[in-house]
């Protein structure tokens, strides 16, 4: 990073999240030693419109300063790259934390949604509509008990004037889209409150109010506001909680509850007397909350393991079936260059990997998968490679790797690879 305030890219090792042209890595402020998260955007491939979106995201994030929003500390532009330096949040996603809890009650759900509403209210007071409220963008500041919920990722956020309603384009995640967006009507701040209603519903029972594998039927459900509170899981939920959901999932955006109004709702502001303290084991046990996400994350881990197995076996044919022909890679062997295509990799398969008869064993540690929509994902992990050197002594190499995957025709393909640390081929 060009700024003298932050450490250089060589130290930006841990990948947390990613987008089409960006990764988020850990960095450190030189003057204090405090760690932050740097979103690194490759601007060389951005269109003029993408540049405008980046400028808008930075402008919006600079404006928002709230304990329940991931804060932007610096914005640095260099030739070919732009860096956005945010709070480092290490607690993971809120929903993953809830599933891991031993005790979880309606009152806990109330506390969670209150923090989300506080962040949304701050956005709306500053003329910002997030447009992509969903579980993946709700993070915990740390792994400590009671850590603050923080709203992240303002890549789709827009600026509005007051209660302005306009057609800002189709944006968001299918299950969290509001009826007015699906109808392509003018919209504004109420779209965030609809998404809050979907999130609150999931927080209470572990599955969404609208669901269908067919997207057209899903959208029909949403436009009709076709949800209910089925028995038995909703029987123990208080009427006040259901009332707040109904006010959030009101089809008419003009009649939908606002963030400031929701914060004054009895289920929020009188939590200790209104929200139930009973443990909701069925919610914690409900795999629906993470089933779809978890299964896709497991798919990414599995296909990554298959790719590494092909490398260990020196099987270039299997490797090419898993990789996109235009695979881009950034690794030590390329001497700082971004390499495109398979020829660079073919050399190692034909001249080193395939001719090695020494056993190679690989362990993937701390895999972290981030999903982007239904057909893109990134996995970051530590790779330990065990092998025997020329003298017969066991050796271990370590590297930190990131792979970007796209799903095409139902098949996951590796489209980008980044590695820091040891080379692919064990040194003889």
GROMACS .gro file of C-alpha atoms in nm:
model
  428
    1UNK     CA    1   0.000   0.000   0.000
    2UNK     CA    2   0.143   0.333  -0.103
    3UNK     CA    3   0.044   0.521   0.210
    4UNK     CA    4   0.315   0.551   0.475
    5UNK     CA    5   0.043   0.494   0.734
    6UNK     CA    6  -0.023   0.130   0.643
    7UNK     CA    7   0.194  -0.178   0.600
    8UNK     CA    8   0.289  -0.288   0.249
    9UNK     CA    9   0.104  -0.563   0.054
   10UNK     CA   10   0.355  -0.833   0.153
   11UNK     CA   11   0.204  -0.825   0.499
   12UNK     CA   12  -0.154  -0.839   0.379
   13UNK     CA   13  -0.186  -1.214   0.409
   14UNK     CA   14  -0.518  -1.320   0.555
   15UNK     CA   15  -0.814  -1.308   0.318
   16UNK     CA   16  -1.156  -1.252   0.472
   17UNK     CA   17  -1.400  -1.159   0.196
   18UNK     CA   18  -1.393  -1.088  -0.175
   19UNK     CA   19  -1.584  -0.948  -0.470
   20UNK     CA   20  -1.549  -0.964  -0.846
   21UNK     CA   21  -1.245  -0.735  -0.850
   22UNK     CA   22  -1.149  -0.718  -0.484
   23UNK     CA   23  -1.020  -0.903  -0.180
   24UNK     CA   24  -1.022  -0.805   0.186
   25UNK     CA   25  -0.700  -0.865   0.376
   26UNK     CA   26  -0.566  -0.793   0.722
   27UNK     CA   27  -0.334  -0.492   0.750
   28UNK     CA   28  -0.170  -0.290   1.026
   29UNK     CA   29  -0.140   0.080   1.103
   30UNK     CA   30   0.231   0.152   1.137
   31UNK     CA   31   0.199   0.429   1.396
   32UNK     CA   32  -0.014   0.227   1.641
   33UNK     CA   33   0.032  -0.140   1.548
   34UNK     CA   34  -0.348  -0.176   1.541
   35UNK     CA   35  -0.489  -0.418   1.286
   36UNK     CA   36  -0.751  -0.330   1.028
   37UNK     CA   37  -0.908  -0.487   0.718
   38UNK     CA   38  -0.804  -0.354   0.377
   39UNK     CA   39  -1.042  -0.398   0.085
   40UNK     CA   40  -0.812  -0.405  -0.217
   41UNK     CA   41  -0.980  -0.326  -0.549
   42UNK     CA   42  -0.806  -0.399  -0.878
   43UNK     CA   43  -0.906  -0.086  -1.071
   44UNK     CA   44  -0.731  -0.191  -1.393
   45UNK     CA   45  -1.031  -0.400  -1.494
   46UNK     CA   46  -1.301  -0.160  -1.377
   47UNK     CA   47  -1.532   0.010  -1.624
   48UNK     CA   48  -1.618   0.379  -1.593
   49UNK     CA   49  -1.941   0.277  -1.421
   50UNK     CA   50  -1.752   0.053  -1.178
   51UNK     CA   51  -1.524   0.346  -1.092
   52UNK     CA   52  -1.831   0.554  -1.013
   53UNK     CA   53  -1.965   0.276  -0.789
   54UNK     CA   54  -1.631   0.257  -0.606
   55UNK     CA   55  -1.629   0.633  -0.550
   56UNK     CA   56  -1.987   0.614  -0.424
   57UNK     CA   57  -1.906   0.329  -0.184
   58UNK     CA   58  -1.609   0.521  -0.040
   59UNK     CA   59  -1.817   0.839  -0.011
   60UNK     CA   60  -2.097   0.654   0.169
   61UNK     CA   61  -1.866   0.468   0.406
   62UNK     CA   62  -1.683   0.789   0.500
   63UNK     CA   63  -2.017   0.936   0.601
   64UNK     CA   64  -2.129   0.651   0.828
   65UNK     CA   65  -1.984   0.643   1.179
   66UNK     CA   66  -2.178   0.417   1.413
   67UNK     CA   67  -2.084   0.137   1.657
   68UNK     CA   68  -2.301  -0.109   1.461
   69UNK     CA   69  -2.148  -0.030   1.121
   70UNK     CA   70  -1.806  -0.143   0.998
   71UNK     CA   71  -1.622   0.188   0.983
   72UNK     CA   72  -1.403   0.317   0.701
   73UNK     CA   73  -1.074   0.464   0.828
   74UNK     CA   74  -0.890   0.543   0.506
   75UNK     CA   75  -0.933   0.548   0.130
   76UNK     CA   76  -0.617   0.530  -0.082
   77UNK     CA   77  -0.591   0.539  -0.460
   78UNK     CA   78  -0.283   0.417  -0.648
   79UNK     CA   79  -0.214   0.323  -1.007
   80UNK     CA   80  -0.405   0.003  -1.070
   81UNK     CA   81  -0.542  -0.037  -0.717
   82UNK     CA   82  -0.768   0.132  -0.464
   83UNK     CA   83  -0.757   0.052  -0.092
   84UNK     CA   84  -1.042   0.097   0.155
   85UNK     CA   85  -0.927   0.044   0.514
   86UNK     CA   86  -1.205  -0.070   0.749
   87UNK     CA   87  -1.245  -0.193   1.106
   88UNK     CA   88  -1.116  -0.548   1.140
   89UNK     CA   89  -1.410  -0.760   1.250
   90UNK     CA   90  -1.314  -1.111   1.360
   91UNK     CA   91  -1.631  -1.261   1.508
   92UNK     CA   92  -1.763  -1.411   1.186
   93UNK     CA   93  -2.122  -1.402   1.065
   94UNK     CA   94  -2.402  -1.344   1.316
   95UNK     CA   95  -2.610  -1.645   1.208
   96UNK     CA   96  -2.318  -1.885   1.239
   97UNK     CA   97  -2.266  -1.761   1.595
   98UNK     CA   98  -2.633  -1.814   1.682
   99UNK     CA   99  -2.630  -2.176   1.565
  100UNK     CA  100  -2.324  -2.240   1.784
  101UNK     CA  101  -2.482  -2.093   2.099
  102UNK     CA  102  -2.588  -2.315   2.387
  103UNK     CA  103  -2.864  -2.072   2.485
  104UNK     CA  104  -3.071  -1.855   2.253
  105UNK     CA  105  -3.401  -1.687   2.329
  106UNK     CA  106  -3.651  -1.448   2.176
  107UNK     CA  107  -3.491  -1.177   2.388
  108UNK     CA  108  -3.156  -1.253   2.220
  109UNK     CA  109  -3.324  -1.216   1.881
  110UNK     CA  110  -3.466  -0.883   1.997
  111UNK     CA  111  -3.120  -0.763   2.096
  112UNK     CA  112  -2.976  -0.871   1.759
  113UNK     CA  113  -3.242  -0.698   1.551
  114UNK     CA  114  -3.217  -0.387   1.769
  115UNK     CA  115  -2.851  -0.350   1.673
  116UNK     CA  116  -2.935  -0.408   1.308
  117UNK     CA  117  -3.212  -0.147   1.328
  118UNK     CA  118  -2.973   0.099   1.494
  119UNK     CA  119  -2.735   0.063   1.201
  120UNK     CA  120  -3.015   0.094   0.944
  121UNK     CA  121  -3.160   0.397   1.122
  122UNK     CA  122  -2.818   0.566   1.114
  123UNK     CA  123  -2.796   0.495   0.741
  124UNK     CA  124  -3.143   0.634   0.675
  125UNK     CA  125  -3.085   0.946   0.883
  126UNK     CA  126  -2.782   1.011   0.662
  127UNK     CA  127  -2.971   0.952   0.339
  128UNK     CA  128  -2.824   0.607   0.271
  129UNK     CA  129  -3.016   0.296   0.161
  130UNK     CA  130  -2.811  -0.025   0.202
  131UNK     CA  131  -3.012  -0.237  -0.047
  132UNK     CA  132  -2.836  -0.563   0.042
  133UNK     CA  133  -2.927  -0.643   0.401
  134UNK     CA  134  -2.878  -1.018   0.450
  135UNK     CA  135  -2.714  -1.253   0.704
  136UNK     CA  136  -2.376  -1.258   0.524
  137UNK     CA  137  -2.346  -0.882   0.577
  138UNK     CA  138  -2.417  -0.899   0.951
  139UNK     CA  139  -2.087  -0.960   1.128
  140UNK     CA  140  -1.971  -0.974   1.489
  141UNK     CA  141  -1.697  -0.737   1.604
  142UNK     CA  142  -1.512  -1.020   1.781
  143UNK     CA  143  -1.561  -1.372   1.915
  144UNK     CA  144  -1.620  -1.237   2.265
  145UNK     CA  145  -1.960  -1.305   2.421
  146UNK     CA  146  -2.191  -1.013   2.360
  147UNK     CA  147  -1.980  -0.868   2.076
  148UNK     CA  148  -2.151  -0.595   1.876
  149UNK     CA  149  -2.332  -0.675   1.553
  150UNK     CA  150  -2.186  -0.473   1.265
  151UNK     CA  151  -2.341  -0.404   0.927
  152UNK     CA  152  -2.094  -0.447   0.640
  153UNK     CA  153  -2.063  -0.424   0.261
  154UNK     CA  154  -2.203  -0.100   0.119
  155UNK     CA  155  -2.117  -0.194  -0.239
  156UNK     CA  156  -2.484  -0.170  -0.345
  157UNK     CA  157  -2.577   0.122  -0.119
  158UNK     CA  158  -2.727   0.437  -0.270
  159UNK     CA  159  -2.773   0.799  -0.164
  160UNK     CA  160  -3.125   0.944  -0.145
  161UNK     CA  161  -3.271   1.285  -0.067
  162UNK     CA  162  -3.507   1.265   0.231
  163UNK     CA  163  -3.787   1.019   0.161
  164UNK     CA  164  -3.708   1.011  -0.211
  165UNK     CA  165  -3.855   0.722  -0.409
  166UNK     CA  166  -3.708   0.643  -0.750
  167UNK     CA  167  -3.607   0.348  -0.967
  168UNK     CA  168  -3.243   0.296  -0.872
  169UNK     CA  169  -3.208  -0.032  -1.057
  170UNK     CA  170  -3.258  -0.397  -0.966
  171UNK     CA  171  -3.023  -0.481  -0.679
  172UNK     CA  172  -3.014  -0.712  -0.379
  173UNK     CA  173  -3.033  -1.082  -0.289
  174UNK     CA  174  -3.341  -1.281  -0.405
  175UNK     CA  175  -3.491  -1.388  -0.071
  176UNK     CA  176  -3.453  -1.040   0.077
  177UNK     CA  177  -3.588  -0.831  -0.212
  178UNK     CA  178  -3.896  -0.619  -0.142
  179UNK     CA  179  -4.219  -0.632  -0.346
  180UNK     CA  180  -4.163  -0.282  -0.488
  181UNK     CA  181  -3.820  -0.378  -0.624
  182UNK     CA  182  -3.964  -0.691  -0.786
  183UNK     CA  183  -4.244  -0.481  -0.937
  184UNK     CA  184  -3.978  -0.235  -1.060
  185UNK     CA  185  -4.160   0.047  -0.884
  186UNK     CA  186  -3.985   0.354  -0.742
  187UNK     CA  187  -3.830   0.262  -0.407
  188UNK     CA  188  -3.625   0.402  -0.119
  189UNK     CA  189  -3.555   0.343   0.249
  190UNK     CA  190  -3.846   0.099   0.305
  191UNK     CA  191  -3.662  -0.173   0.107
  192UNK     CA  192  -3.418  -0.205   0.398
  193UNK     CA  193  -3.703  -0.248   0.644
  194UNK     CA  194  -3.851  -0.530   0.436
  195UNK     CA  195  -3.514  -0.707   0.450
  196UNK     CA  196  -3.506  -0.650   0.828
  197UNK     CA  197  -3.841  -0.828   0.849
  198UNK     CA  198  -3.702  -1.129   0.661
  199UNK     CA  199  -3.396  -1.133   0.888
  200UNK     CA  200  -3.607  -1.108   1.205
  201UNK     CA  201  -3.827  -1.395   1.088
  202UNK     CA  202  -3.518  -1.612   1.040
  203UNK     CA  203  -3.373  -1.501   1.375
  204UNK     CA  204  -3.681  -1.639   1.550
  205UNK     CA  205  -3.731  -1.976   1.380
  206UNK     CA  206  -3.425  -2.044   1.166
  207UNK     CA  207  -3.588  -2.047   0.823
  208UNK     CA  208  -3.704  -1.768   0.588
  209UNK     CA  209  -4.062  -1.645   0.539
  210UNK     CA  210  -4.035  -1.681   0.161
  211UNK     CA  211  -3.871  -1.980   0.000
  212UNK     CA  212  -3.890  -2.167  -0.329
  213UNK     CA  213  -3.617  -2.326  -0.539
  214UNK     CA  214  -3.782  -2.171  -0.843
  215UNK     CA  215  -3.695  -1.800  -0.842
  216UNK     CA  216  -4.009  -1.699  -1.032
  217UNK     CA  217  -4.233  -1.866  -0.772
  218UNK     CA  218  -4.021  -1.713  -0.493
  219UNK     CA  219  -4.076  -1.366  -0.639
  220UNK     CA  220  -4.449  -1.432  -0.670
  221UNK     CA  221  -4.460  -1.520  -0.299
  222UNK     CA  222  -4.277  -1.200  -0.207
  223UNK     CA  223  -4.493  -0.974  -0.424
  224UNK     CA  224  -4.806  -1.128  -0.269
  225UNK     CA  225  -4.663  -1.106   0.083
  226UNK     CA  226  -4.748  -1.476   0.114
  227UNK     CA  227  -4.599  -1.579   0.448
  228UNK     CA  228  -4.743  -1.714   0.771
  229UNK     CA  229  -4.645  -1.828   1.120
  230UNK     CA  230  -4.685  -2.208   1.105
  231UNK     CA  231  -4.728  -2.434   1.405
  232UNK     CA  232  -4.559  -2.562   1.614
  233UNK     CA  233  -4.243  -2.348   1.595
  234UNK     CA  234  -4.433  -2.017   1.601
  235UNK     CA  235  -4.668  -2.119   1.884
  236UNK     CA  236  -4.418  -2.010   2.148
  237UNK     CA  237  -4.329  -1.678   1.982
  238UNK     CA  238  -4.489  -1.376   2.149
  239UNK     CA  239  -4.761  -1.179   1.967
  240UNK     CA  240  -4.544  -0.867   1.991
  241UNK     CA  241  -4.266  -1.030   1.788
  242UNK     CA  242  -4.514  -1.135   1.519
  243UNK     CA  243  -4.661  -0.785   1.519
  244UNK     CA  244  -4.321  -0.630   1.448
  245UNK     CA  245  -4.259  -0.876   1.164
  246UNK     CA  246  -4.600  -0.794   1.015
  247UNK     CA  247  -4.521  -0.423   1.029
  248UNK     CA  248  -4.187  -0.483   0.855
  249UNK     CA  249  -4.330  -0.718   0.592
  250UNK     CA  250  -4.608  -0.480   0.487
  251UNK     CA  251  -4.645  -0.489   0.109
  252UNK     CA  252  -4.719  -0.117   0.075
  253UNK     CA  253  -4.386   0.060   0.142
  254UNK     CA  254  -4.569   0.380   0.244
  255UNK     CA  255  -4.732   0.190   0.531
  256UNK     CA  256  -4.424  -0.014   0.626
  257UNK     CA  257  -4.269   0.062   0.965
  258UNK     CA  258  -3.955   0.279   0.962
  259UNK     CA  259  -3.631   0.201   1.145
  260UNK     CA  260  -3.690   0.475   1.404
  261UNK     CA  261  -4.046   0.351   1.463
  262UNK     CA  262  -3.929  -0.010   1.494
  263UNK     CA  263  -3.678   0.089   1.762
  264UNK     CA  264  -3.973   0.221   1.967
  265UNK     CA  265  -4.173  -0.100   1.927
  266UNK     CA  266  -4.245  -0.267   2.266
  267UNK     CA  267  -4.073  -0.589   2.160
  268UNK     CA  268  -3.753  -0.388   2.114
  269UNK     CA  269  -3.759  -0.112   2.375
  270UNK     CA  270  -3.937  -0.316   2.645
  271UNK     CA  271  -3.746  -0.637   2.579
  272UNK     CA  272  -3.707  -0.744   2.942
  273UNK     CA  273  -4.084  -0.759   3.000
  274UNK     CA  274  -4.219  -0.831   2.650
  275UNK     CA  275  -3.975  -1.069   2.476
  276UNK     CA  276  -3.968  -1.428   2.596
  277UNK     CA  277  -3.656  -1.553   2.775
  278UNK     CA  278  -3.736  -1.917   2.694
  279UNK     CA  279  -3.456  -2.106   2.520
  280UNK     CA  280  -3.544  -2.168   2.155
  281UNK     CA  281  -3.368  -2.498   2.094
  282UNK     CA  282  -3.567  -2.555   1.776
  283UNK     CA  283  -3.421  -2.237   1.628
  284UNK     CA  284  -3.066  -2.331   1.719
  285UNK     CA  285  -3.120  -2.682   1.585
  286UNK     CA  286  -3.291  -2.566   1.268
  287UNK     CA  287  -3.045  -2.635   0.992
  288UNK     CA  288  -3.248  -2.432   0.746
  289UNK     CA  289  -3.081  -2.116   0.873
  290UNK     CA  290  -2.748  -2.231   0.734
  291UNK     CA  291  -2.837  -2.537   0.528
  292UNK     CA  292  -2.820  -2.375   0.188
  293UNK     CA  293  -2.516  -2.166   0.275
  294UNK     CA  294  -2.336  -2.450   0.451
  295UNK     CA  295  -2.393  -2.700   0.171
  296UNK     CA  296  -2.248  -2.462  -0.088
  297UNK     CA  297  -1.954  -2.384   0.139
  298UNK     CA  298  -1.889  -2.757   0.172
  299UNK     CA  299  -1.906  -2.787  -0.208
  300UNK     CA  300  -1.632  -2.525  -0.239
  301UNK     CA  301  -1.413  -2.699   0.020
  302UNK     CA  302  -1.463  -3.034  -0.154
  303UNK     CA  303  -1.381  -2.908  -0.505
  304UNK     CA  304  -1.074  -2.729  -0.365
  305UNK     CA  305  -0.958  -3.057  -0.211
  306UNK     CA  306  -1.012  -3.231  -0.547
  307UNK     CA  307  -0.803  -2.967  -0.723
  308UNK     CA  308  -0.518  -3.003  -0.473
  309UNK     CA  309  -0.536  -3.381  -0.508
  310UNK     CA  310  -0.491  -3.340  -0.885
  311UNK     CA  311  -0.182  -3.126  -0.818
  312UNK     CA  312  -0.038  -3.381  -0.574
  313UNK     CA  313  -0.096  -3.660  -0.827
  314UNK     CA  314   0.056  -3.460  -1.113
  315UNK     CA  315  -0.271  -3.510  -1.303
  316UNK     CA  316  -0.287  -3.216  -1.543
  317UNK     CA  317  -0.596  -3.351  -1.720
  318UNK     CA  318  -0.794  -3.360  -1.395
  319UNK     CA  319  -0.657  -3.016  -1.307
  320UNK     CA  320  -0.779  -2.862  -1.635
  321UNK     CA  321  -1.128  -3.004  -1.582
  322UNK     CA  322  -1.157  -2.812  -1.255
  323UNK     CA  323  -0.992  -2.488  -1.373
  324UNK     CA  324  -1.122  -2.227  -1.614
  325UNK     CA  325  -0.906  -2.208  -1.931
  326UNK     CA  326  -0.850  -1.839  -1.859
  327UNK     CA  327  -0.744  -1.900  -1.497
  328UNK     CA  328  -0.550  -1.605  -1.357
  329UNK     CA  329  -0.292  -1.667  -1.088
  330UNK     CA  330  -0.057  -1.470  -0.868
  331UNK     CA  331   0.208  -1.688  -0.702
  332UNK     CA  332   0.576  -1.679  -0.605
  333UNK     CA  333   0.689  -1.868  -0.917
  334UNK     CA  334   0.546  -1.590  -1.135
  335UNK     CA  335   0.784  -1.337  -0.975
  336UNK     CA  336   0.517  -1.081  -0.898
  337UNK     CA  337   0.333  -1.113  -1.229
  338UNK     CA  338  -0.033  -1.196  -1.283
  339UNK     CA  339  -0.035  -1.502  -1.509
  340UNK     CA  340  -0.330  -1.593  -1.731
  341UNK     CA  341  -0.406  -1.931  -1.887
  342UNK     CA  342  -0.287  -2.287  -1.829
  343UNK     CA  343   0.054  -2.295  -2.001
  344UNK     CA  344   0.236  -2.162  -1.694
  345UNK     CA  345   0.091  -2.445  -1.484
  346UNK     CA  346   0.143  -2.709  -1.751
  347UNK     CA  347   0.522  -2.668  -1.718
  348UNK     CA  348   0.519  -2.772  -1.351
  349UNK     CA  349   0.291  -3.067  -1.415
  350UNK     CA  350   0.502  -3.199  -1.704
  351UNK     CA  351   0.847  -3.131  -1.560
  352UNK     CA  352   0.813  -3.164  -1.185
  353UNK     CA  353   0.488  -3.296  -1.043
  354UNK     CA  354   0.429  -3.583  -1.286
  355UNK     CA  355   0.791  -3.704  -1.258
  356UNK     CA  356   0.798  -3.706  -0.880
  357UNK     CA  357   0.744  -4.048  -0.726
  358UNK     CA  358   0.772  -3.914  -0.371
  359UNK     CA  359   0.450  -3.917  -0.170
  360UNK     CA  360   0.296  -3.575  -0.110
  361UNK     CA  361   0.034  -3.514   0.157
  362UNK     CA  362  -0.160  -3.191   0.189
  363UNK     CA  363  -0.364  -3.058   0.480
  364UNK     CA  364  -0.602  -2.763   0.444
  365UNK     CA  365  -0.626  -2.558   0.764
  366UNK     CA  366  -0.880  -2.290   0.860
  367UNK     CA  367  -1.076  -2.283   0.534
  368UNK     CA  368  -1.291  -1.971   0.511
  369UNK     CA  369  -1.551  -1.964   0.236
  370UNK     CA  370  -1.734  -1.649   0.129
  371UNK     CA  371  -2.028  -1.682  -0.109
  372UNK     CA  372  -2.119  -1.411  -0.360
  373UNK     CA  373  -2.465  -1.479  -0.495
  374UNK     CA  374  -2.550  -1.830  -0.606
  375UNK     CA  375  -2.271  -1.886  -0.856
  376UNK     CA  376  -1.951  -1.734  -0.717
  377UNK     CA  377  -1.739  -1.806  -0.412
  378UNK     CA  378  -1.396  -1.751  -0.264
  379UNK     CA  379  -1.204  -1.981  -0.033
  380UNK     CA  380  -0.901  -1.878   0.171
  381UNK     CA  381  -0.699  -2.134   0.362
  382UNK     CA  382  -0.358  -2.235   0.492
  383UNK     CA  383  -0.206  -2.525   0.299
  384UNK     CA  384   0.046  -2.755   0.468
  385UNK     CA  385   0.233  -2.985   0.230
  386UNK     CA  386   0.428  -3.279   0.371
  387UNK     CA  387   0.690  -3.455   0.159
  388UNK     CA  388   1.026  -3.635   0.173
  389UNK     CA  389   1.331  -3.438   0.060
  390UNK     CA  390   1.621  -3.575  -0.148
  391UNK     CA  391   1.791  -3.726   0.158
  392UNK     CA  392   1.474  -3.900   0.274
  393UNK     CA  393   1.399  -3.650   0.551
  394UNK     CA  394   1.036  -3.546   0.607
  395UNK     CA  395   0.968  -3.181   0.530
  396UNK     CA  396   0.667  -2.952   0.560
  397UNK     CA  397   0.590  -2.641   0.356
  398UNK     CA  398   0.326  -2.382   0.437
  399UNK     CA  399   0.148  -2.141   0.206
  400UNK     CA  400  -0.155  -1.915   0.231
  401UNK     CA  401  -0.386  -1.955  -0.065
  402UNK     CA  402  -0.701  -1.799  -0.204
  403UNK     CA  403  -0.911  -1.944  -0.484
  404UNK     CA  404  -1.204  -1.777  -0.657
  405UNK     CA  405  -1.469  -2.010  -0.799
  406UNK     CA  406  -1.750  -1.952  -1.049
  407UNK     CA  407  -2.028  -2.202  -1.119
  408UNK     CA  408  -2.101  -2.249  -1.489
  409UNK     CA  409  -2.355  -2.500  -1.619
  410UNK     CA  410  -2.380  -2.644  -1.269
  411UNK     CA  411  -2.004  -2.703  -1.240
  412UNK     CA  412  -1.761  -2.512  -1.017
  413UNK     CA  413  -1.448  -2.384  -1.192
  414UNK     CA  414  -1.143  -2.216  -1.041
  415UNK     CA  415  -1.106  -1.876  -1.213
  416UNK     CA  416  -0.842  -1.709  -0.995
  417UNK     CA  417  -0.566  -1.829  -0.763
  418UNK     CA  418  -0.342  -1.636  -0.525
  419UNK     CA  419  -0.067  -1.787  -0.312
  420UNK     CA  420   0.193  -1.645  -0.078
  421UNK     CA  421   0.458  -1.856   0.090
  422UNK     CA  422   0.613  -2.180  -0.034
  423UNK     CA  423   0.606  -2.289  -0.401
  424UNK     CA  424   0.371  -2.555  -0.537
  425UNK     CA  425   0.650  -2.800  -0.606
  426UNK     CA  426   0.857  -2.929  -0.310
  427UNK     CA  427   1.216  -2.811  -0.332
  428UNK     CA  428   1.456  -3.102  -0.381
   0.00000   0.00000   0.00000
